Amino acid sequence: MPDPVDATEFRLTMRRVPSPVVVITMGNESEMRGITIGSFTSVSLDPPLISFNVTRSAQSHQLLQEADRFAVHVIGESQVHLANHFAKPHLTGEEQFENVPHQINAHGTPIIDDVTSILHCVCHDVLPAEDHSLFLGRVVDLDDRVDDGAVLYYQSSYRSVGSELRSSLLPPVNSSASGSS
Ligand SMILES: Cc1cc2nc3c(=O)[nH]c(=O)nc-3n(C[C@H](O)[C@H](O)[C@H](O)COP(=O)(O)O)c2cc1C
C-alpha cells in the first residue's frame, strides 16, 4: 500500500489552487452565525444547486445541519475584511454580527448589507466527507447588487482577479487528429 499523502504537502499543493471567497450565514430562533468558505461551487443548473464543505469541528457545522436555509454572500474587493472576520474562530454569533450591518430575513437568516450577490438557499442534502460534510443547497432566490470586483484566495492571501489571459495569443496545442508526429 502506498504511503498516505502528507497533510502539509497536500495543503501546500492546494494553496496553488485559487478558491472563491464567500460568507455563508444561517440562523434559527436562538442563534445565528456566519462562516467564510472557499469550497463554494455551483453543482447543477436544473434545479440550481450549489455546494460547499464545512469541517465538522466548526461551530457553524451543527447550526447548518439544523437550519433548513442559509445564505451565500459573494463579497467584493471592498469587503475582504468580512472574509477575515467570519474566519475568526471562537466568536459567538452575537459577537460575529454586532459590528456587521445586516438584516434578519423572514427565515431567521442574517443577510449582510452591501455585498456583491446573495444566493438564498434551502438545504438540499448533507453528505458525510470524513472530517468535513458536503452541504448541497438549492438556490431559491438571487440578489445581485453592485459588482465590486471578485475576490480570490491564493497562496494564503486574498487577491483580486488579474488581467485576462489571451489563449489565442499562444501557439495552439496540436491535436493528434492534425497528423503531426
Ligand atoms: C479564505 C478562507 C476559506 C475558507 N474555507 C473554508 C471551507 O471551505 N470550509 C471550512 O470548513 N472552513 C473554511 N475556512 C475556515 C473557516 O472560515 C474558519 O475555520 C471558521 O472560523 C470556522 O467556523 P466557526 O466559527 O463556525 O467555528 C476558510 C477560511 C478562509 C480564510
JSON list of C-alpha atoms and ligand atoms in Angstrom, two decimals:
[
{"chain": "A", "resi": 1, "resn": "MET", "atom": "CA", "xyz": [0.00, 0.00, 0.00]},
{"chain": "A", "resi": 2, "resn": "PRO", "atom": "CA", "xyz": [1.49, 3.41, -0.93]},
{"chain": "A", "resi": 3, "resn": "ASP", "atom": "CA", "xyz": [2.37, 5.89, 1.84]},
{"chain": "A", "resi": 4, "resn": "PRO", "atom": "CA", "xyz": [-0.51, 8.25, 2.63]},
{"chain": "A", "resi": 5, "resn": "VAL", "atom": "CA", "xyz": [-0.08, 11.77, 1.30]},
{"chain": "A", "resi": 6, "resn": "ASP", "atom": "CA", "xyz": [1.36, 14.07, 3.93]},
{"chain": "A", "resi": 7, "resn": "ALA", "atom": "CA", "xyz": [-1.22, 16.62, 5.16]},
{"chain": "A", "resi": 8, "resn": "THR", "atom": "CA", "xyz": [1.23, 19.53, 4.97]},
{"chain": "A", "resi": 9, "resn": "GLU", "atom": "CA", "xyz": [2.20, 18.69, 1.40]},
{"chain": "A", "resi": 10, "resn": "PHE", "atom": "CA", "xyz": [-1.47, 18.36, 0.47]},
{"chain": "A", "resi": 11, "resn": "ARG", "atom": "CA", "xyz": [-2.12, 21.82, 1.95]},
{"chain": "A", "resi": 12, "resn": "LEU", "atom": "CA", "xyz": [0.86, 23.33, 0.09]},
{"chain": "A", "resi": 13, "resn": "THR", "atom": "CA", "xyz": [-0.35, 21.91, -3.20]},
{"chain": "A", "resi": 14, "resn": "MET", "atom": "CA", "xyz": [-3.92, 23.11, -2.63]},
{"chain": "A", "resi": 15, "resn": "ARG", "atom": "CA", "xyz": [-2.60, 26.64, -1.91]},
{"chain": "A", "resi": 16, "resn": "ARG", "atom": "CA", "xyz": [-1.73, 26.74, -5.62]},
{"chain": "A", "resi": 17, "resn": "VAL", "atom": "CA", "xyz": [-5.41, 26.36, -6.48]},
{"chain": "A", "resi": 18, "resn": "PRO", "atom": "CA", "xyz": [-7.19, 29.72, -6.20]},
{"chain": "A", "resi": 19, "resn": "SER", "atom": "CA", "xyz": [-10.55, 29.50, -4.47]},
{"chain": "A", "resi": 20, "resn": "PRO", "atom": "CA", "xyz": [-13.59, 31.74, -4.37]},
{"chain": "A", "resi": 21, "resn": "VAL", "atom": "CA", "xyz": [-14.37, 33.58, -1.15]},
{"chain": "A", "resi": 22, "resn": "VAL", "atom": "CA", "xyz": [-17.95, 33.69, 0.15]},
{"chain": "A", "resi": 23, "resn": "VAL", "atom": "CA", "xyz": [-19.54, 34.19, 3.56]},
{"chain": "A", "resi": 24, "resn": "ILE", "atom": "CA", "xyz": [-22.33, 31.76, 4.39]},
{"chain": "A", "resi": 25, "resn": "THR", "atom": "CA", "xyz": [-24.83, 32.72, 7.08]},
{"chain": "A", "resi": 26, "resn": "MET", "atom": "CA", "xyz": [-27.51, 30.73, 8.84]},
{"chain": "A", "resi": 27, "resn": "GLY", "atom": "CA", "xyz": [-29.76, 31.10, 11.89]},
{"chain": "A", "resi": 28, "resn": "ASN", "atom": "CA", "xyz": [-32.67, 29.90, 13.97]},
{"chain": "A", "resi": 29, "resn": "GLU", "atom": "CA", "xyz": [-34.84, 31.43, 16.73]},
{"chain": "A", "resi": 30, "resn": "SER", "atom": "CA", "xyz": [-32.00, 31.45, 19.26]},
{"chain": "A", "resi": 31, "resn": "GLU", "atom": "CA", "xyz": [-28.73, 31.60, 17.31]},
{"chain": "A", "resi": 32, "resn": "MET", "atom": "CA", "xyz": [-27.10, 32.90, 14.15]},
{"chain": "A", "resi": 33, "resn": "ARG", "atom": "CA", "xyz": [-23.64, 32.50, 12.59]},
{"chain": "A", "resi": 34, "resn": "GLY", "atom": "CA", "xyz": [-21.55, 33.21, 9.55]},
{"chain": "A", "resi": 35, "resn": "ILE", "atom": "CA", "xyz": [-18.54, 31.35, 8.17]},
{"chain": "A", "resi": 36, "resn": "THR", "atom": "CA", "xyz": [-16.01, 32.20, 5.45]},
{"chain": "A", "resi": 37, "resn": "ILE", "atom": "CA", "xyz": [-15.96, 29.47, 2.82]},
{"chain": "A", "resi": 38, "resn": "GLY", "atom": "CA", "xyz": [-13.61, 28.79, -0.07]},
{"chain": "A", "resi": 39, "resn": "SER", "atom": "CA", "xyz": [-15.05, 25.46, -1.18]},
{"chain": "A", "resi": 40, "resn": "PHE", "atom": "CA", "xyz": [-18.11, 27.02, -2.79]},
{"chain": "A", "resi": 41, "resn": "THR", "atom": "CA", "xyz": [-19.12, 25.97, -6.29]},
{"chain": "A", "resi": 42, "resn": "SER", "atom": "CA", "xyz": [-22.19, 25.51, -8.47]},
{"chain": "A", "resi": 43, "resn": "VAL", "atom": "CA", "xyz": [-23.30, 21.90, -8.99]},
{"chain": "A", "resi": 44, "resn": "SER", "atom": "CA", "xyz": [-26.41, 21.74, -11.14]},
{"chain": "A", "resi": 45, "resn": "LEU", "atom": "CA", "xyz": [-28.44, 24.17, -13.25]},
{"chain": "A", "resi": 46, "resn": "ASP", "atom": "CA", "xyz": [-31.79, 22.37, -13.18]},
{"chain": "A", "resi": 47, "resn": "PRO", "atom": "CA", "xyz": [-32.53, 22.55, -10.33]},
{"chain": "A", "resi": 48, "resn": "PRO", "atom": "CA", "xyz": [-29.98, 25.24, -9.39]},
{"chain": "A", "resi": 49, "resn": "LEU", "atom": "CA", "xyz": [-27.71, 23.57, -6.83]},
{"chain": "A", "resi": 50, "resn": "ILE", "atom": "CA", "xyz": [-24.57, 24.82, -5.11]},
{"chain": "A", "resi": 51, "resn": "SER", "atom": "CA", "xyz": [-22.21, 23.04, -2.71]},
{"chain": "A", "resi": 52, "resn": "PHE", "atom": "CA", "xyz": [-19.55, 23.76, -0.11]},
{"chain": "A", "resi": 53, "resn": "ASN", "atom": "CA", "xyz": [-17.66, 21.79, 2.55]},
{"chain": "A", "resi": 54, "resn": "VAL", "atom": "CA", "xyz": [-17.56, 22.53, 6.26]},
{"chain": "A", "resi": 55, "resn": "THR", "atom": "CA", "xyz": [-15.23, 20.99, 8.80]},
{"chain": "A", "resi": 56, "resn": "ARG", "atom": "CA", "xyz": [-17.08, 19.03, 11.49]},
{"chain": "A", "resi": 57, "resn": "SER", "atom": "CA", "xyz": [-15.21, 21.00, 14.18]},
{"chain": "A", "resi": 58, "resn": "ALA", "atom": "CA", "xyz": [-16.66, 24.36, 13.08]},
{"chain": "A", "resi": 59, "resn": "GLN", "atom": "CA", "xyz": [-19.34, 25.91, 15.25]},
{"chain": "A", "resi": 60, "resn": "SER", "atom": "CA", "xyz": [-21.29, 26.53, 12.03]},
{"chain": "A", "resi": 61, "resn": "HIS", "atom": "CA", "xyz": [-21.39, 22.82, 11.22]},
{"chain": "A", "resi": 62, "resn": "GLN", "atom": "CA", "xyz": [-24.12, 21.93, 13.71]},
{"chain": "A", "resi": 63, "resn": "LEU", "atom": "CA", "xyz": [-26.16, 25.05, 13.05]},
{"chain": "A", "resi": 64, "resn": "LEU", "atom": "CA", "xyz": [-26.03, 24.38, 9.30]},
{"chain": "A", "resi": 65, "resn": "GLN", "atom": "CA", "xyz": [-27.19, 20.81, 9.85]},
{"chain": "A", "resi": 66, "resn": "GLU", "atom": "CA", "xyz": [-30.16, 22.08, 11.86]},
{"chain": "A", "resi": 67, "resn": "ALA", "atom": "CA", "xyz": [-31.03, 25.06, 9.63]},
{"chain": "A", "resi": 68, "resn": "ASP", "atom": "CA", "xyz": [-33.06, 24.29, 6.55]},
{"chain": "A", "resi": 69, "resn": "ARG", "atom": "CA", "xyz": [-31.99, 27.60, 4.99]},
{"chain": "A", "resi": 70, "resn": "PHE", "atom": "CA", "xyz": [-28.78, 29.56, 4.54]},
{"chain": "A", "resi": 71, "resn": "ALA", "atom": "CA", "xyz": [-27.49, 32.50, 2.50]},
{"chain": "A", "resi": 72, "resn": "VAL", "atom": "CA", "xyz": [-24.31, 32.62, 0.41]},
{"chain": "A", "resi": 73, "resn": "HIS", "atom": "CA", "xyz": [-22.78, 36.12, 0.28]},
{"chain": "A", "resi": 74, "resn": "VAL", "atom": "CA", "xyz": [-20.41, 36.82, -2.63]},
{"chain": "A", "resi": 75, "resn": "ILE", "atom": "CA", "xyz": [-18.10, 39.56, -1.39]},
{"chain": "A", "resi": 76, "resn": "GLY", "atom": "CA", "xyz": [-16.37, 42.27, -3.43]},
{"chain": "A", "resi": 77, "resn": "GLU", "atom": "CA", "xyz": [-12.92, 43.80, -3.10]},
{"chain": "A", "resi": 78, "resn": "SER", "atom": "CA", "xyz": [-14.06, 46.35, -0.51]},
{"chain": "A", "resi": 79, "resn": "GLN", "atom": "CA", "xyz": [-15.49, 43.59, 1.74]},
{"chain": "A", "resi": 80, "resn": "VAL", "atom": "CA", "xyz": [-12.38, 41.44, 2.27]},
{"chain": "A", "resi": 81, "resn": "HIS", "atom": "CA", "xyz": [-12.44, 42.45, 5.95]},
{"chain": "A", "resi": 82, "resn": "LEU", "atom": "CA", "xyz": [-15.70, 40.45, 6.20]},
{"chain": "A", "resi": 83, "resn": "ALA", "atom": "CA", "xyz": [-13.91, 37.30, 4.98]},
{"chain": "A", "resi": 84, "resn": "ASN", "atom": "CA", "xyz": [-11.25, 37.81, 7.63]},
{"chain": "A", "resi": 85, "resn": "HIS", "atom": "CA", "xyz": [-13.86, 38.47, 10.30]},
{"chain": "A", "resi": 86, "resn": "PHE", "atom": "CA", "xyz": [-16.02, 35.40, 9.59]},
{"chain": "A", "resi": 87, "resn": "ALA", "atom": "CA", "xyz": [-12.94, 33.14, 9.55]},
{"chain": "A", "resi": 88, "resn": "LYS", "atom": "CA", "xyz": [-12.09, 34.02, 13.17]},
{"chain": "A", "resi": 89, "resn": "PRO", "atom": "CA", "xyz": [-12.74, 31.03, 15.41]},
{"chain": "A", "resi": 90, "resn": "HIS", "atom": "CA", "xyz": [-14.22, 31.23, 18.92]},
{"chain": "A", "resi": 91, "resn": "LEU", "atom": "CA", "xyz": [-16.53, 34.23, 18.36]},
{"chain": "A", "resi": 92, "resn": "THR", "atom": "CA", "xyz": [-20.14, 33.84, 19.47]},
{"chain": "A", "resi": 93, "resn": "GLY", "atom": "CA", "xyz": [-22.80, 34.51, 16.85]},
{"chain": "A", "resi": 94, "resn": "GLU", "atom": "CA", "xyz": [-23.66, 37.73, 18.65]},
{"chain": "A", "resi": 95, "resn": "GLU", "atom": "CA", "xyz": [-20.01, 38.87, 18.55]},
{"chain": "A", "resi": 96, "resn": "GLN", "atom": "CA", "xyz": [-19.80, 37.98, 14.86]},
{"chain": "A", "resi": 97, "resn": "PHE", "atom": "CA", "xyz": [-22.67, 40.27, 13.89]},
{"chain": "A", "resi": 98, "resn": "GLU", "atom": "CA", "xyz": [-22.56, 43.11, 16.42]},
{"chain": "A", "resi": 99, "resn": "ASN", "atom": "CA", "xyz": [-20.50, 45.40, 14.15]},
{"chain": "A", "resi": 100, "resn": "VAL", "atom": "CA", "xyz": [-21.54, 43.98, 10.78]},
{"chain": "A", "resi": 101, "resn": "PRO", "atom": "CA", "xyz": [-24.52, 45.82, 9.22]},
{"chain": "A", "resi": 102, "resn": "HIS", "atom": "CA", "xyz": [-27.17, 43.19, 8.45]},
{"chain": "A", "resi": 103, "resn": "GLN", "atom": "CA", "xyz": [-30.89, 42.40, 8.45]},
{"chain": "A", "resi": 104, "resn": "ILE", "atom": "CA", "xyz": [-32.55, 39.19, 9.65]},
{"chain": "A", "resi": 105, "resn": "ASN", "atom": "CA", "xyz": [-34.85, 37.82, 6.97]},
{"chain": "A", "resi": 106, "resn": "ALA", "atom": "CA", "xyz": [-38.21, 36.06, 7.48]},
{"chain": "A", "resi": 107, "resn": "HIS", "atom": "CA", "xyz": [-36.43, 32.70, 7.89]},
{"chain": "A", "resi": 108, "resn": "GLY", "atom": "CA", "xyz": [-34.09, 33.93, 10.64]},
{"chain": "A", "resi": 109, "resn": "THR", "atom": "CA", "xyz": [-31.06, 34.09, 8.31]},
{"chain": "A", "resi": 110, "resn": "PRO", "atom": "CA", "xyz": [-28.76, 37.10, 8.75]},
{"chain": "A", "resi": 111, "resn": "ILE", "atom": "CA", "xyz": [-28.34, 38.96, 5.45]},
{"chain": "A", "resi": 112, "resn": "ILE", "atom": "CA", "xyz": [-25.22, 41.15, 5.30]},
{"chain": "A", "resi": 113, "resn": "ASP", "atom": "CA", "xyz": [-25.55, 44.64, 3.76]},
{"chain": "A", "resi": 114, "resn": "ASP", "atom": "CA", "xyz": [-23.68, 45.81, 0.66]},
{"chain": "A", "resi": 115, "resn": "VAL", "atom": "CA", "xyz": [-22.23, 42.55, -0.69]},
{"chain": "A", "resi": 116, "resn": "THR", "atom": "CA", "xyz": [-21.95, 41.78, -4.42]},
{"chain": "A", "resi": 117, "resn": "SER", "atom": "CA", "xyz": [-24.52, 38.97, -4.64]},
{"chain": "A", "resi": 118, "resn": "ILE", "atom": "CA", "xyz": [-26.60, 36.81, -2.33]},
{"chain": "A", "resi": 119, "resn": "LEU", "atom": "CA", "xyz": [-27.80, 33.30, -3.13]},
{"chain": "A", "resi": 120, "resn": "HIS", "atom": "CA", "xyz": [-30.69, 32.36, -0.84]},
{"chain": "A", "resi": 121, "resn": "CYS", "atom": "CA", "xyz": [-30.73, 28.57, -0.43]},
{"chain": "A", "resi": 122, "resn": "VAL", "atom": "CA", "xyz": [-32.73, 25.76, 1.13]},
{"chain": "A", "resi": 123, "resn": "CYS", "atom": "CA", "xyz": [-30.76, 22.76, 2.28]},
{"chain": "A", "resi": 124, "resn": "HIS", "atom": "CA", "xyz": [-30.93, 20.04, -0.40]},
{"chain": "A", "resi": 125, "resn": "ASP", "atom": "CA", "xyz": [-28.66, 17.40, 1.15]},
{"chain": "A", "resi": 126, "resn": "VAL", "atom": "CA", "xyz": [-25.75, 16.90, 3.55]},
{"chain": "A", "resi": 127, "resn": "LEU", "atom": "CA", "xyz": [-23.21, 14.23, 2.67]},
{"chain": "A", "resi": 128, "resn": "PRO", "atom": "CA", "xyz": [-20.50, 12.93, 5.01]},
{"chain": "A", "resi": 129, "resn": "ALA", "atom": "CA", "xyz": [-16.95, 13.56, 3.78]},
{"chain": "A", "resi": 130, "resn": "GLU", "atom": "CA", "xyz": [-14.63, 12.22, 6.50]},
{"chain": "A", "resi": 131, "resn": "ASP", "atom": "CA", "xyz": [-13.62, 15.22, 8.69]},
{"chain": "A", "resi": 132, "resn": "HIS", "atom": "CA", "xyz": [-15.91, 17.53, 6.66]},
{"chain": "A", "resi": 133, "resn": "SER", "atom": "CA", "xyz": [-19.53, 17.47, 5.49]},
{"chain": "A", "resi": 134, "resn": "LEU", "atom": "CA", "xyz": [-20.56, 18.40, 1.99]},
{"chain": "A", "resi": 135, "resn": "PHE", "atom": "CA", "xyz": [-23.59, 20.69, 2.03]},
{"chain": "A", "resi": 136, "resn": "LEU", "atom": "CA", "xyz": [-25.78, 20.94, -1.07]},
{"chain": "A", "resi": 137, "resn": "GLY", "atom": "CA", "xyz": [-28.12, 23.91, -1.34]},
{"chain": "A", "resi": 138, "resn": "ARG", "atom": "CA", "xyz": [-30.96, 24.60, -3.76]},
{"chain": "A", "resi": 139, "resn": "VAL", "atom": "CA", "xyz": [-30.95, 28.25, -4.78]},
{"chain": "A", "resi": 140, "resn": "VAL", "atom": "CA", "xyz": [-34.45, 29.70, -4.29]},
{"chain": "A", "resi": 141, "resn": "ASP", "atom": "CA", "xyz": [-33.71, 33.39, -4.77]},
{"chain": "A", "resi": 142, "resn": "LEU", "atom": "CA", "xyz": [-30.90, 35.60, -6.09]},
{"chain": "A", "resi": 143, "resn": "ASP", "atom": "CA", "xyz": [-30.00, 39.13, -5.11]},
{"chain": "A", "resi": 144, "resn": "ASP", "atom": "CA", "xyz": [-27.39, 40.81, -7.36]},
{"chain": "A", "resi": 145, "resn": "ARG", "atom": "CA", "xyz": [-26.10, 44.17, -6.15]},
{"chain": "A", "resi": 146, "resn": "VAL", "atom": "CA", "xyz": [-23.17, 46.35, -7.29]},
{"chain": "A", "resi": 147, "resn": "ASP", "atom": "CA", "xyz": [-20.25, 44.26, -8.64]},
{"chain": "A", "resi": 148, "resn": "ASP", "atom": "CA", "xyz": [-17.24, 45.47, -6.70]},
{"chain": "A", "resi": 149, "resn": "GLY", "atom": "CA", "xyz": [-14.64, 43.11, -8.27]},
{"chain": "A", "resi": 150, "resn": "ALA", "atom": "CA", "xyz": [-14.17, 39.43, -7.48]},
{"chain": "A", "resi": 151, "resn": "VAL", "atom": "CA", "xyz": [-12.04, 38.17, -4.57]},
{"chain": "A", "resi": 152, "resn": "LEU", "atom": "CA", "xyz": [-9.91, 35.03, -4.67]},
{"chain": "A", "resi": 153, "resn": "TYR", "atom": "CA", "xyz": [-7.87, 33.25, -2.01]},
{"chain": "A", "resi": 154, "resn": "TYR", "atom": "CA", "xyz": [-4.49, 32.10, -3.32]},
{"chain": "A", "resi": 155, "resn": "GLN", "atom": "CA", "xyz": [-1.22, 31.19, -1.57]},
{"chain": "A", "resi": 156, "resn": "SER", "atom": "CA", "xyz": [-2.79, 32.09, 1.82]},
{"chain": "A", "resi": 157, "resn": "SER", "atom": "CA", "xyz": [-3.82, 35.62, 0.89]},
{"chain": "A", "resi": 158, "resn": "TYR", "atom": "CA", "xyz": [-6.75, 37.46, -0.62]},
{"chain": "A", "resi": 159, "resn": "ARG", "atom": "CA", "xyz": [-6.26, 38.55, -4.25]},
{"chain": "A", "resi": 160, "resn": "SER", "atom": "CA", "xyz": [-8.19, 40.48, -6.82]},
{"chain": "A", "resi": 161, "resn": "VAL", "atom": "CA", "xyz": [-8.57, 38.93, -10.28]},
{"chain": "A", "resi": 162, "resn": "GLY", "atom": "CA", "xyz": [-5.67, 39.75, -12.61]},
{"chain": "A", "resi": 163, "resn": "SER", "atom": "CA", "xyz": [-5.70, 40.55, -16.31]},
{"chain": "A", "resi": 164, "resn": "GLU", "atom": "CA", "xyz": [-7.27, 38.25, -18.88]},
{"chain": "A", "resi": 165, "resn": "LEU", "atom": "CA", "xyz": [-5.00, 35.55, -20.31]},
{"chain": "A", "resi": 166, "resn": "ARG", "atom": "CA", "xyz": [-5.42, 35.59, -24.10]},
{"chain": "A", "resi": 167, "resn": "SER", "atom": "CA", "xyz": [-5.08, 31.92, -25.01]},
{"chain": "A", "resi": 168, "resn": "SER", "atom": "CA", "xyz": [-5.44, 32.82, -28.67]},
{"chain": "A", "resi": 169, "resn": "LEU", "atom": "CA", "xyz": [-2.06, 34.63, -28.48]},
{"chain": "A", "resi": 170, "resn": "LEU", "atom": "CA", "xyz": [-0.29, 31.38, -27.51]},
{"chain": "A", "resi": 171, "resn": "PRO", "atom": "CA", "xyz": [0.62, 28.67, -30.01]},
{"chain": "A", "resi": 172, "resn": "PRO", "atom": "CA", "xyz": [-2.23, 26.13, -30.29]},
{"chain": "A", "resi": 173, "resn": "VAL", "atom": "CA", "xyz": [-1.82, 22.67, -28.79]},
{"chain": "A", "resi": 174, "resn": "ASN", "atom": "CA", "xyz": [-1.50, 20.23, -31.67]},
{"chain": "A", "resi": 175, "resn": "SER", "atom": "CA", "xyz": [-4.13, 17.53, -31.62]},
{"chain": "A", "resi": 176, "resn": "SER", "atom": "CA", "xyz": [-3.36, 14.00, -32.77]},
{"chain": "A", "resi": 177, "resn": "ALA", "atom": "CA", "xyz": [-6.08, 14.47, -35.41]},
{"chain": "A", "resi": 178, "resn": "SER", "atom": "CA", "xyz": [-3.89, 17.12, -37.12]},
{"chain": "A", "resi": 179, "resn": "GLY", "atom": "CA", "xyz": [-1.50, 14.32, -38.15]},
{"chain": "A", "resi": 180, "resn": "SER", "atom": "CA", "xyz": [1.71, 15.78, -36.68]},
{"chain": "A", "resi": 181, "resn": "SER", "atom": "CA", "xyz": [4.08, 13.22, -35.12]},
{"chain": "B", "resi": 1, "resn": "LIG", "atom": "C1", "xyz": [-10.44, 32.04, 2.50]},
{"chain": "B", "resi": 1, "resn": "LIG", "atom": "C2", "xyz": [-10.97, 31.04, 3.51]},
{"chain": "B", "resi": 1, "resn": "LIG", "atom": "C3", "xyz": [-11.69, 29.95, 3.07]},
{"chain": "B", "resi": 1, "resn": "LIG", "atom": "C4", "xyz": [-12.18, 29.00, 3.97]},
{"chain": "B", "resi": 1, "resn": "LIG", "atom": "N1", "xyz": [-12.90, 27.95, 3.51]},
{"chain": "B", "resi": 1, "resn": "LIG", "atom": "C5", "xyz": [-13.41, 27.04, 4.38]},
{"chain": "B", "resi": 1, "resn": "LIG", "atom": "C6", "xyz": [-14.21, 25.95, 3.90]},
{"chain": "B", "resi": 1, "resn": "LIG", "atom": "O1", "xyz": [-14.48, 25.79, 2.70]},
{"chain": "B", "resi": 1, "resn": "LIG", "atom": "N2", "xyz": [-14.70, 25.07, 4.83]},
{"chain": "B", "resi": 1, "resn": "LIG", "atom": "C7", "xyz": [-14.44, 25.21, 6.18]},
{"chain": "B", "resi": 1, "resn": "LIG", "atom": "O2", "xyz": [-14.92, 24.40, 6.97]},
{"chain": "B", "resi": 1, "resn": "LIG", "atom": "N3", "xyz": [-13.69, 26.24, 6.66]},
{"chain": "B", "resi": 1, "resn": "LIG", "atom": "C8", "xyz": [-13.18, 27.15, 5.79]},
{"chain": "B", "resi": 1, "resn": "LIG", "atom": "N4", "xyz": [-12.43, 28.20, 6.26]},
{"chain": "B", "resi": 1, "resn": "LIG", "atom": "C9", "xyz": [-12.18, 28.31, 7.71]},
{"chain": "B", "resi": 1, "resn": "LIG", "atom": "C10", "xyz": [-13.38, 28.88, 8.47]},
{"chain": "B", "resi": 1, "resn": "LIG", "atom": "O3", "xyz": [-13.82, 30.11, 7.92]},
{"chain": "B", "resi": 1, "resn": "LIG", "atom": "C11", "xyz": [-12.96, 29.11, 9.94]},
{"chain": "B", "resi": 1, "resn": "LIG", "atom": "O4", "xyz": [-12.31, 27.96, 10.41]},
{"chain": "B", "resi": 1, "resn": "LIG", "atom": "C12", "xyz": [-14.12, 29.43, 10.84]},
{"chain": "B", "resi": 1, "resn": "LIG", "atom": "O5", "xyz": [-13.66, 30.15, 11.94]},
{"chain": "B", "resi": 1, "resn": "LIG", "atom": "C13", "xyz": [-14.77, 28.21, 11.45]},
{"chain": "B", "resi": 1, "resn": "LIG", "atom": "O6", "xyz": [-16.12, 28.49, 11.68]},
{"chain": "B", "resi": 1, "resn": "LIG", "atom": "P1", "xyz": [-16.83, 28.55, 13.11]},
{"chain": "B", "resi": 1, "resn": "LIG", "atom": "O7", "xyz": [-16.67, 29.98, 13.55]},
{"chain": "B", "resi": 1, "resn": "LIG", "atom": "O8", "xyz": [-18.23, 28.19, 12.75]},
{"chain": "B", "resi": 1, "resn": "LIG", "atom": "O9", "xyz": [-16.17, 27.58, 14.04]},
{"chain": "B", "resi": 1, "resn": "LIG", "atom": "C14", "xyz": [-11.93, 29.16, 5.36]},
{"chain": "B", "resi": 1, "resn": "LIG", "atom": "C15", "xyz": [-11.20, 30.28, 5.82]},
{"chain": "B", "resi": 1, "resn": "LIG", "atom": "C16", "xyz": [-10.72, 31.20, 4.90]},
{"chain": "B", "resi": 1, "resn": "LIG", "atom": "C17", "xyz": [-9.95, 32.39, 5.40]}
]
